[in-house]
GROMACS .gro file of C-alpha atoms in nm:
model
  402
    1UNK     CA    1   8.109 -19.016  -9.007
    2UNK     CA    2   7.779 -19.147  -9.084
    3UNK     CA    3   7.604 -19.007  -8.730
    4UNK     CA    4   7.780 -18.630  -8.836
    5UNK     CA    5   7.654 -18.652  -9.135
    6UNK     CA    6   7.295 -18.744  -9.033
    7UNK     CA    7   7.341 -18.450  -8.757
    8UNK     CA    8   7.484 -18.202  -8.987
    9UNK     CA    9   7.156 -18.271  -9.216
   10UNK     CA   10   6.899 -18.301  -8.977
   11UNK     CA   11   7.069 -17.959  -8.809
   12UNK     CA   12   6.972 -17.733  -9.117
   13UNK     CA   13   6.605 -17.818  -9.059
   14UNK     CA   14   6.372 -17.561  -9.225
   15UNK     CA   15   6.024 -17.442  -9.064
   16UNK     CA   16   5.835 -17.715  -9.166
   17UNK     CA   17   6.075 -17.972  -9.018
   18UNK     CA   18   6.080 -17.818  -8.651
   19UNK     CA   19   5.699 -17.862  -8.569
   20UNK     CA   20   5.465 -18.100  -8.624
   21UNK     CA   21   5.125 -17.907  -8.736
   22UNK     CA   22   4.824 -18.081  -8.528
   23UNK     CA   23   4.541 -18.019  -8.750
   24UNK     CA   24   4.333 -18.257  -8.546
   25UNK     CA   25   4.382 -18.013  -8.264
   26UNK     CA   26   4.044 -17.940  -8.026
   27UNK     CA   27   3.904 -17.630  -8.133
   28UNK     CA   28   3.999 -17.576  -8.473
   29UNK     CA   29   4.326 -17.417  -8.438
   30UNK     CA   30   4.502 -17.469  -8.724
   31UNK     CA   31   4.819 -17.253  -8.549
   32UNK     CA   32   4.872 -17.507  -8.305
   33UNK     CA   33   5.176 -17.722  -8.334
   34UNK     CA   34   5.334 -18.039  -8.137
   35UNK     CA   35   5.698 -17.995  -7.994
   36UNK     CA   36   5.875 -18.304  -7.877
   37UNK     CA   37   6.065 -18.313  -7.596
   38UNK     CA   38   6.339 -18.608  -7.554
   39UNK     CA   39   6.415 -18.795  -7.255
   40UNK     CA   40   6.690 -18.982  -7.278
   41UNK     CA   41   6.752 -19.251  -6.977
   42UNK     CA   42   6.819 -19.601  -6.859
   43UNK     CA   43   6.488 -19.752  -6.843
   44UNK     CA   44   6.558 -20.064  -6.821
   45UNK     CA   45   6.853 -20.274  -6.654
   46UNK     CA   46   7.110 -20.095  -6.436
   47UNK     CA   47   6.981 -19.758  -6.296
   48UNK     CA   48   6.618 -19.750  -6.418
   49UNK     CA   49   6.502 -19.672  -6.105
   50UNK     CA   50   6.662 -19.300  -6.079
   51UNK     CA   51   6.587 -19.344  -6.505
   52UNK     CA   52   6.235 -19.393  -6.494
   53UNK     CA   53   6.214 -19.097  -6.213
   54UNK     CA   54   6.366 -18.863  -6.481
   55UNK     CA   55   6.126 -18.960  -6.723
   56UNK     CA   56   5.821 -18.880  -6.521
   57UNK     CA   57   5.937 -18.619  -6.363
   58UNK     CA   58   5.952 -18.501  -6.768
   59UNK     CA   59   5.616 -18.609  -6.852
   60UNK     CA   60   5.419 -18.422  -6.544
   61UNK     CA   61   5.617 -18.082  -6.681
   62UNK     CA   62   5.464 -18.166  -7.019
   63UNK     CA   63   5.169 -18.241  -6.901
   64UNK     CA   64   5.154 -17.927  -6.673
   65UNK     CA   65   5.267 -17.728  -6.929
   66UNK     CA   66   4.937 -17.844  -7.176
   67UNK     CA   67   4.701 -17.809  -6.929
   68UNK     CA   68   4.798 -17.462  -6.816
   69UNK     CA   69   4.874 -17.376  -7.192
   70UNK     CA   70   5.188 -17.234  -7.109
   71UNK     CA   71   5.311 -17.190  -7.471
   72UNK     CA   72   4.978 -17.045  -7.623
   73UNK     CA   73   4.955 -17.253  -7.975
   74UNK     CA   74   5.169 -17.539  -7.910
   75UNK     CA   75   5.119 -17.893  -7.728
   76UNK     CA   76   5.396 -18.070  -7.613
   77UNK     CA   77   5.476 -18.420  -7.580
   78UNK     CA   78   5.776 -18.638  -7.489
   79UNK     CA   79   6.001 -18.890  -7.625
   80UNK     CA   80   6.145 -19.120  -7.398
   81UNK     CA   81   6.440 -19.342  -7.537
   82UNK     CA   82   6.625 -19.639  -7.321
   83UNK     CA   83   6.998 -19.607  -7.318
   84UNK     CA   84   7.022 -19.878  -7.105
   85UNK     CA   85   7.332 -19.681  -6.902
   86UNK     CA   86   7.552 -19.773  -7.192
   87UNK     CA   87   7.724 -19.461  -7.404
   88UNK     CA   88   7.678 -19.615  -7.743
   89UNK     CA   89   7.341 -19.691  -7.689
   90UNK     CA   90   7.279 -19.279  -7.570
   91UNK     CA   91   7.479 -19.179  -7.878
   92UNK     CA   92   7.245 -19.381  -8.054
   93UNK     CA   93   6.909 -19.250  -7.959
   94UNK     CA   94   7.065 -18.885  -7.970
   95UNK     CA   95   7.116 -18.939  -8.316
   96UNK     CA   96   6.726 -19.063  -8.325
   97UNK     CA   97   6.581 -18.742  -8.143
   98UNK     CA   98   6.855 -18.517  -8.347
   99UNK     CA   99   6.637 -18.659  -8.706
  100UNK     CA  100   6.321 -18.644  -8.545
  101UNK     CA  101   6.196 -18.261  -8.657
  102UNK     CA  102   5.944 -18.226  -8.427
  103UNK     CA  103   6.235 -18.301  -8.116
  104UNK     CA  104   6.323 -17.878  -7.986
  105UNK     CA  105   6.514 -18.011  -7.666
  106UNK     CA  106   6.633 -18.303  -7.472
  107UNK     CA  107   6.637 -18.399  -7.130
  108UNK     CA  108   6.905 -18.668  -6.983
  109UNK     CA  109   7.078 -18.852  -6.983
  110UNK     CA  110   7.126 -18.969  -6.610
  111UNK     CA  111   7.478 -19.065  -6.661
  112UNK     CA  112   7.780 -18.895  -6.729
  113UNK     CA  113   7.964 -19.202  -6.931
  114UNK     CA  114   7.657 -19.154  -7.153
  115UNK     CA  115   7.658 -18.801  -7.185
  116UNK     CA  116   8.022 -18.796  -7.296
  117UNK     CA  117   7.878 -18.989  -7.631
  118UNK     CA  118   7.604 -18.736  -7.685
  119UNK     CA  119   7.703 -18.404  -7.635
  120UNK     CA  120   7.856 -18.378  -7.965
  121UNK     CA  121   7.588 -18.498  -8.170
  122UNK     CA  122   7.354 -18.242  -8.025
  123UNK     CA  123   7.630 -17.934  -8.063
  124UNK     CA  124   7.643 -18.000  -8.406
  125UNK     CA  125   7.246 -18.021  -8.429
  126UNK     CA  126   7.226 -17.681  -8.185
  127UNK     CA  127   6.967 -17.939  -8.016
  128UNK     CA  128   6.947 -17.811  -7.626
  129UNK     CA  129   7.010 -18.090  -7.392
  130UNK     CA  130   6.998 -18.020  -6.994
  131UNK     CA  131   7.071 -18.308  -6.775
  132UNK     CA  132   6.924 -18.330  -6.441
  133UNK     CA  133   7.178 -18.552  -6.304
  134UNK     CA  134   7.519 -18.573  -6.498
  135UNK     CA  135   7.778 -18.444  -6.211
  136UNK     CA  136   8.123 -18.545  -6.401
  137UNK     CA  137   8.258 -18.162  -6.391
  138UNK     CA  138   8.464 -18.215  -6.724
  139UNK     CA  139   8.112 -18.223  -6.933
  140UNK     CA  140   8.054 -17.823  -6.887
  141UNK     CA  141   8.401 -17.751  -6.797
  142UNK     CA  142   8.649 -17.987  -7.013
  143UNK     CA  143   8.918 -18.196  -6.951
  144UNK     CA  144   9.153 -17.933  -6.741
  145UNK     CA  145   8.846 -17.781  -6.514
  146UNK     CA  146   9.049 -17.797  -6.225
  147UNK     CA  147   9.358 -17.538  -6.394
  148UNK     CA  148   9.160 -17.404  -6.660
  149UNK     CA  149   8.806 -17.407  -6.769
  150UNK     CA  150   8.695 -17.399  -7.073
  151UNK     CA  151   8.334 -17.504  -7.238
  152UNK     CA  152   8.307 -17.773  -7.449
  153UNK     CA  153   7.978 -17.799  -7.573
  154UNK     CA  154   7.734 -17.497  -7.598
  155UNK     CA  155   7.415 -17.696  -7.597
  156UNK     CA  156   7.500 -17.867  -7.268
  157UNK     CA  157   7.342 -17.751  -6.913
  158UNK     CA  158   7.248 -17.941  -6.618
  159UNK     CA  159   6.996 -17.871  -6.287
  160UNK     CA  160   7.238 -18.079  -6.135
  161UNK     CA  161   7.540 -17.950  -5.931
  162UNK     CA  162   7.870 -18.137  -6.013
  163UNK     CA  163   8.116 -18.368  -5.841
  164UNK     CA  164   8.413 -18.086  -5.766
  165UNK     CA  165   8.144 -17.983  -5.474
  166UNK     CA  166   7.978 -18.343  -5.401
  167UNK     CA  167   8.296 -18.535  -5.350
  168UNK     CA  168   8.412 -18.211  -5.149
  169UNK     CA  169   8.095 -18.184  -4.940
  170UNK     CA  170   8.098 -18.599  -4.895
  171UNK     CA  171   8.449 -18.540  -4.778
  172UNK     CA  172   8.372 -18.305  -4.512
  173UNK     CA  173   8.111 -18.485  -4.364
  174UNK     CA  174   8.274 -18.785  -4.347
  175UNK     CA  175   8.539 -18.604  -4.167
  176UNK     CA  176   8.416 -18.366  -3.960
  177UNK     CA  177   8.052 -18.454  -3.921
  178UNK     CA  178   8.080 -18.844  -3.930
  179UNK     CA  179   8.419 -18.836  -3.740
  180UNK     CA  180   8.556 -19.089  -3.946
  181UNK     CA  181   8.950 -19.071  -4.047
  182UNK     CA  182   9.021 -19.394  -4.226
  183UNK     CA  183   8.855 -19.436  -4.578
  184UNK     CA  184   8.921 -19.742  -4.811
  185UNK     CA  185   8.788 -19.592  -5.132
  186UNK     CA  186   8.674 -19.795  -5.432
  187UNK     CA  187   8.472 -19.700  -5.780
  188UNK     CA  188   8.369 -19.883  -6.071
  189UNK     CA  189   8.609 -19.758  -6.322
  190UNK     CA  190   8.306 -19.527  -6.487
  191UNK     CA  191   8.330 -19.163  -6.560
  192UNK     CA  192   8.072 -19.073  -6.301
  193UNK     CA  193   8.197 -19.331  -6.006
  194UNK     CA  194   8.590 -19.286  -6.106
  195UNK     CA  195   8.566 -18.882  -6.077
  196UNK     CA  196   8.349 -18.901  -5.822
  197UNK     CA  197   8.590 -19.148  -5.563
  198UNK     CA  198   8.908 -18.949  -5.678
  199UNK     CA  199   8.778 -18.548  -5.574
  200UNK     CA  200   8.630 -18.736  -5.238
  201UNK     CA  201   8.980 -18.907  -5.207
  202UNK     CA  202   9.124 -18.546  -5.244
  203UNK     CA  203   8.925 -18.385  -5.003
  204UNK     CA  204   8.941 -18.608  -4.727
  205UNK     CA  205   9.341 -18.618  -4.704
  206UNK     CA  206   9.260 -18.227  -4.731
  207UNK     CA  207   9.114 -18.271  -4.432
  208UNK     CA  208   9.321 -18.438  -4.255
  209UNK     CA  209   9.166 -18.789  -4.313
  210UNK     CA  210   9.394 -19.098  -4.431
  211UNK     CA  211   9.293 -19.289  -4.747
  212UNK     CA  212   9.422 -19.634  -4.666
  213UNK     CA  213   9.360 -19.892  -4.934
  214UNK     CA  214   9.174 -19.810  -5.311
  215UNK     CA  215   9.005 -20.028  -5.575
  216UNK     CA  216   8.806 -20.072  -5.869
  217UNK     CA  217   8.525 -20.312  -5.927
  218UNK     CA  218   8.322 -20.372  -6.255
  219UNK     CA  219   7.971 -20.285  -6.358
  220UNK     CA  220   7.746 -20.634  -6.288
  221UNK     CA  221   7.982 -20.769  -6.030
  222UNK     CA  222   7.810 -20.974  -5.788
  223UNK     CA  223   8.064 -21.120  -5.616
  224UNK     CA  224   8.258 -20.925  -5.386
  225UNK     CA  225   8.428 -21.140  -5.151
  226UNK     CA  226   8.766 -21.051  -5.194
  227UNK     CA  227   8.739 -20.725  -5.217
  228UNK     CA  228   8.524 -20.720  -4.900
  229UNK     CA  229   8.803 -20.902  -4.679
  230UNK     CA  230   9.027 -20.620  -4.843
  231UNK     CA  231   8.832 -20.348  -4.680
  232UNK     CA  232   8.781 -20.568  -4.346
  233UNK     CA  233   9.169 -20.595  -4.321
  234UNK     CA  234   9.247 -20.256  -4.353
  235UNK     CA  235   9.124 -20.103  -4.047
  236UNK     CA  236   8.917 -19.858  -4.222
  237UNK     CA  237   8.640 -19.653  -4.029
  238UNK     CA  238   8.436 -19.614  -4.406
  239UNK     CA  239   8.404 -19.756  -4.707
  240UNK     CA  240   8.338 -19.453  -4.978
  241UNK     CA  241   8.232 -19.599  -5.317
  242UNK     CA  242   8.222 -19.381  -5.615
  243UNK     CA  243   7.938 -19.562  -5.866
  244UNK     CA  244   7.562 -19.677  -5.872
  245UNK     CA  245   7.334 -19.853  -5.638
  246UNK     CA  246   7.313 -20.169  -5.838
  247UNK     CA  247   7.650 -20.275  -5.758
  248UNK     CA  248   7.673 -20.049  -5.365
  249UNK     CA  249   7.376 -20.227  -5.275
  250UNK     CA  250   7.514 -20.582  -5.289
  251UNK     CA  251   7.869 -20.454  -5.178
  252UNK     CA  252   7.751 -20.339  -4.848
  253UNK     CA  253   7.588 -20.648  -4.762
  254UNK     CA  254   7.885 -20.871  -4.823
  255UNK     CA  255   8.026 -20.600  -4.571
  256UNK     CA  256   7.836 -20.660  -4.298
  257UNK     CA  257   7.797 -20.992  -4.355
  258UNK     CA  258   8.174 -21.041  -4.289
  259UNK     CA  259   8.113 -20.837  -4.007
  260UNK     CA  260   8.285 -20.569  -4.073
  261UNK     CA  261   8.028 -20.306  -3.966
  262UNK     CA  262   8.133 -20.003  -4.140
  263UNK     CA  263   7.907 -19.750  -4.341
  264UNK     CA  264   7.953 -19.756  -4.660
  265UNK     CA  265   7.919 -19.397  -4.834
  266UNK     CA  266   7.854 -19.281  -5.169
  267UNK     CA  267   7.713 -19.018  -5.409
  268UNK     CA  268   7.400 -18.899  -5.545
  269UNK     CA  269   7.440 -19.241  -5.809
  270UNK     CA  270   7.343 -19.459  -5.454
  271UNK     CA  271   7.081 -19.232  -5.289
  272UNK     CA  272   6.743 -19.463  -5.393
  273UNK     CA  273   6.501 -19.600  -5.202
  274UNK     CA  274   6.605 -19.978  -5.440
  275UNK     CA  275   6.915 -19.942  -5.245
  276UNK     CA  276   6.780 -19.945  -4.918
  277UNK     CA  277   6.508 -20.243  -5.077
  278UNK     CA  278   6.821 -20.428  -5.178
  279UNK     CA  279   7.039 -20.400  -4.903
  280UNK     CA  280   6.769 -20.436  -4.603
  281UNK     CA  281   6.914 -20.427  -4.261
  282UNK     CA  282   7.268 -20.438  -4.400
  283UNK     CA  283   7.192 -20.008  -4.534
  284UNK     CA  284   7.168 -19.929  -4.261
  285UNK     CA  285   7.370 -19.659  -4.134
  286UNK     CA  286   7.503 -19.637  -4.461
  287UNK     CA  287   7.508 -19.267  -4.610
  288UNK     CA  288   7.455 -19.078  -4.924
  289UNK     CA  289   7.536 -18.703  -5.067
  290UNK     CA  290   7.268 -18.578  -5.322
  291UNK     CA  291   7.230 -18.315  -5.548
  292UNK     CA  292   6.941 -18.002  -5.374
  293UNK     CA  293   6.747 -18.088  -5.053
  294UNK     CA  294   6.515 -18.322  -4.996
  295UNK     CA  295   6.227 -18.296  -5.263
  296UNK     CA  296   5.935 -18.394  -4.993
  297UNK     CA  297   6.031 -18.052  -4.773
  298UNK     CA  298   5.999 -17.800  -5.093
  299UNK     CA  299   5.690 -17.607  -5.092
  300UNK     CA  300   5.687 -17.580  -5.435
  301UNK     CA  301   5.737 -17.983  -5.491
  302UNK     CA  302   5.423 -18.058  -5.313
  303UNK     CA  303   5.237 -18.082  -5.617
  304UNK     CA  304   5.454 -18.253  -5.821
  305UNK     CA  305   5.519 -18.534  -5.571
  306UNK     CA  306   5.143 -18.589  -5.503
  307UNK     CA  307   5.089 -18.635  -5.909
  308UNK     CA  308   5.370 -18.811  -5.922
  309UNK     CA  309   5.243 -19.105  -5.623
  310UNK     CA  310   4.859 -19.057  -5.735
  311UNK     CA  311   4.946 -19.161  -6.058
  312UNK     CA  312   5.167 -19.478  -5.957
  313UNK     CA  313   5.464 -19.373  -6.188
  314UNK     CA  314   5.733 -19.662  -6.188
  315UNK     CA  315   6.089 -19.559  -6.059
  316UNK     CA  316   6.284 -19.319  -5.800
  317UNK     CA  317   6.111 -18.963  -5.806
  318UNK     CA  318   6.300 -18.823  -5.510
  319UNK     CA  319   6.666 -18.869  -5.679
  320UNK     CA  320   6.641 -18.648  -5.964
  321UNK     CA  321   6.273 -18.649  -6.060
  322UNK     CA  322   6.213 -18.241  -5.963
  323UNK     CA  323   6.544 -18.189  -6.127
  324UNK     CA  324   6.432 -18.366  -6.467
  325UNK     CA  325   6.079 -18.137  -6.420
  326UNK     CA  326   6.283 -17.818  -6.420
  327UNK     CA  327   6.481 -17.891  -6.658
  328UNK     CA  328   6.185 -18.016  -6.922
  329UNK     CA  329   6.024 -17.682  -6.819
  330UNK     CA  330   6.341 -17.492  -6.889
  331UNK     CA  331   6.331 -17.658  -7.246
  332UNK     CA  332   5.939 -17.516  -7.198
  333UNK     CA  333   5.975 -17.168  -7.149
  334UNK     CA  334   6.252 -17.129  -7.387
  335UNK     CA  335   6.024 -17.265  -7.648
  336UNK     CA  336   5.773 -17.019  -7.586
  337UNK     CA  337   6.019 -16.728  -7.597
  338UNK     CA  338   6.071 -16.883  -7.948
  339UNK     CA  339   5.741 -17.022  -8.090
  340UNK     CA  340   5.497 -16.733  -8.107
  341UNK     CA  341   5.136 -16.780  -8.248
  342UNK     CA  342   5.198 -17.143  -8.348
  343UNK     CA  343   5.487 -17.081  -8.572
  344UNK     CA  344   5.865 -17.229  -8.551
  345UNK     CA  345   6.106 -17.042  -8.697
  346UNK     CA  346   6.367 -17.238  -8.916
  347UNK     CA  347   6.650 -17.208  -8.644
  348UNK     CA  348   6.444 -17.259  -8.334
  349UNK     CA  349   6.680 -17.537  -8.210
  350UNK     CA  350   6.950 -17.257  -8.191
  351UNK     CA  351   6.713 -16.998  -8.080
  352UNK     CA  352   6.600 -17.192  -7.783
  353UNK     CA  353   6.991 -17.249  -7.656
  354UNK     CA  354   7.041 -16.929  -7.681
  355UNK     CA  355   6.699 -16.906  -7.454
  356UNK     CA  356   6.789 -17.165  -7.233
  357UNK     CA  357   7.119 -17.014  -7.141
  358UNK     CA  358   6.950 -16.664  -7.030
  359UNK     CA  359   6.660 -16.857  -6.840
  360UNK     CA  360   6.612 -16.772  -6.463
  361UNK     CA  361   6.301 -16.892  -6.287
  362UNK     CA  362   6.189 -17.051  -5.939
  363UNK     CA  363   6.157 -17.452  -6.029
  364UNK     CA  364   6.014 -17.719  -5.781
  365UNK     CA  365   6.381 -17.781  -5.702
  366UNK     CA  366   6.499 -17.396  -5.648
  367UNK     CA  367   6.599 -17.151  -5.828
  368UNK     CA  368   6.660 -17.220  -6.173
  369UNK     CA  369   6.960 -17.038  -6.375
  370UNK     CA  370   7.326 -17.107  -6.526
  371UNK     CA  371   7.651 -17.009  -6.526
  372UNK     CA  372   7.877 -16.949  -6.818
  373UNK     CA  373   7.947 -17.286  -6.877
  374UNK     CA  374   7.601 -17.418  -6.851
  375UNK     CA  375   7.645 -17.540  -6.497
  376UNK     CA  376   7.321 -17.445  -6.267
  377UNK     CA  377   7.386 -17.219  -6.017
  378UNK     CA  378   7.194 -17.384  -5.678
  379UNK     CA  379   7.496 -17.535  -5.587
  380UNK     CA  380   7.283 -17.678  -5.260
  381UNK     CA  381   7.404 -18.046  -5.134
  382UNK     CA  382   7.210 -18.299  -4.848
  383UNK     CA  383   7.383 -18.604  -4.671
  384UNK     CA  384   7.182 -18.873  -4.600
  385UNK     CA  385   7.155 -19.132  -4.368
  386UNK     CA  386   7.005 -19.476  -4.381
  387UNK     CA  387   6.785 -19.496  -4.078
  388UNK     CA  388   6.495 -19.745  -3.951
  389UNK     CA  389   6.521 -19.826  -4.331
  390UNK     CA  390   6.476 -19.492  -4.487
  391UNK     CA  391   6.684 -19.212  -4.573
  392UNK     CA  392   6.681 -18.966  -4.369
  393UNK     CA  393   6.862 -18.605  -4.420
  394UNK     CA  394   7.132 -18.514  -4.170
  395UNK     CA  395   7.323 -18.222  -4.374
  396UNK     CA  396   7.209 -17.979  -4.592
  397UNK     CA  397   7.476 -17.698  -4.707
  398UNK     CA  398   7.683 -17.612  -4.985
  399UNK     CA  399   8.067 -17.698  -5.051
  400UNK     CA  400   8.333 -17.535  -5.127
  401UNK     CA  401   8.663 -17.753  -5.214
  402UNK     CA  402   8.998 -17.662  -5.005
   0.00000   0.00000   0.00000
């Protein structure tokens, strides 16, 4: 009650509580104004990697955006907050970004357990918040997406395309591509990994393939011994797992190790180059669906990935780091449809949904647009494949369930 409260408050924010006036600005202008853009993200601990990636891919948009002067009058600058990949902790700082008055739209978080502890707080604040990497289809679609659809949450988009296609498109692969027909299929009892493992699951006895053994493991398990002599036991041809690359990359190690020399396949929450680090010889092989193609082959991510290296940002760029740019420039251009001549109207924050849900441009990632329920519309996919110790792309489509 205390966090709606707060939200409902900071929500009815008048036009001197939307933008910060930068009298200090170069120049003189005394129009100019500083709009705050959160990133929300595990920066630490499990998944900072693919975290940190989203947060720089965020801070070259910003800083591409002030150097061209894309919104005449206003400089932007981010906020990055440390969720730590745990959903009080992301309801927590969306509460923080909500109060601060300067903060016109969010970016994050990477995970979808997170993201089911924030979305509220920002609908009631009309605060835009575009993930570029939350895949769980129920966030944009609720709880019965599969029978009927509805939207939840107004303020929600993502650049990312969502599990009911990635566990598909990993299914068909795995089947028809990879030749495999006996999957042991295991998650780690999180929103993302859980979903995830159960649509793949789906789609591969769709196929024609034969799931023959399932389990769970937890988040921080480091011990997988039993669970690995499970899967050797079983016959299987693949082990699909359904979760992050902290936990993947010391599971398929204890694989091999056993000796049972099986690749072990998984979704856009294992495709990093730490999970390769991790794993060494024992990745390889291994495989990986991902949101988009590969960001090194886009014309229009050339740029961004040279900026990105030159300036030695920590983390993961190629995961979700062009997605997390075109979405902070989505946030961008919306503000500038908004924000004219240095001035922020009192209901910018509901403004620039309203913006954000009519945007269309070309991003470093693709085309950039959404659907009804806030879900982007390049529904593009990649499998990858662990080889010579690097992943290399071996699929690029786009799914459509059976």
């Amino acid at each position: 009650m205390v966090i709606l409260t707060s939200v409902l408050t900071t929500g009815a924010l008048t036009l001197t509580a939307c933008g910060s006036r930068d009298s200090d600005s170069k120049g003189g202008d005394s129009g100019n104004v500083t709009v705050t853009i959160g990133v929300d993200a595990p920066l630490t601990g499990q998944n900072s990697a693919t975290g940190l990636g989203i947060q720089y891919g965020a801070q070259i948009a910003v800083d591409d955006a002030n150097k061209n002067k894309t919104v005449p009058g206003v400089t932007f600058k981010i906020k990055a907050l440390d969720d730590k990949a745990i959903p009080a902790t992301g309801q927590q700082n969306a509460t923080q970004l909500v109060s601060d008055k300067n903060v016109l739209g969010v970016v994050g978080p990477l995970n979808s357990g997170v993201a089911t502890q924030m979305q509220q707080v920002f609908a009631t604040a009309n605060l835009v918040e575009i993930s570029p990497s939350n895949t769980n289809p129920e966030l944009t679609m609720g709880k019965n997406w599969q029978t009927s659809p509805s939207r939840p949450f107004k303020t929600y988009f993502r650049t990312a395309t969502t599990d009911a296609l990635q566990g598909a498109y990993a299914a068909d692969y795995a089947y028809n591509g990879a030749k495999k027909k006996k999957a042991f299929v295991v998650d780690d009892k999180q929103t993302y990994g859980a979903g995830l493992s159960k649509i793949f699951q789906e789609q591969f006895v769709k196929q024609g393939g034969k799931v023959i053994g399932t389990d769970h493991v937890n988040t921080g398990d480091r011990d997988f011994s039993t669970l690995v002599t499970k899967i050797k036991n079983s016959g299987a041809d693949l082990l699909y797992y359904g979760g992050q690359y902290d936990e993947a990359q010391v599971l398929t190690k204890q694989l091999k190790a056993a000796g049972a020399n099986i690749p072990l396949f998984g979704g856009d929450g294992i495709f990093s180059d730490t999970y390769i680090k991790t794993a060494g010889k024992s990745a390889e092989g291994d495989l990986a669906t991902s949101i988009g193609v590969p960001v090194d082959t886009l014309p229009a991510a050339k740029d961004f990935v040279a900026t990105y290296k030159a300036k030695k940002y920590p983390g993961d760029y190629g995961t979700y780091g062009s997605y997390a740019y075109d979405a902070t420039t989505a946030i961008i251009k919306a503000v500038g449809t908004v924000v004219k001549d240095g001035k922020v109207p009192s209901d910018a924050r509901s403004q620039i949904v309203s913006a954000v849900q009519s945007t269309s441009f070309e991003g470093i990632s693709g085309k950039i647009s959404f659907d009804q329920y806030g879900d982007t519309t390049n529904k593009q996919l990649t499998v990858y494949k662990v080889v010579n110790g690097a992943w290399k792309s071996v699929q690029s489509g786009v799914a459509t369930p059976k």
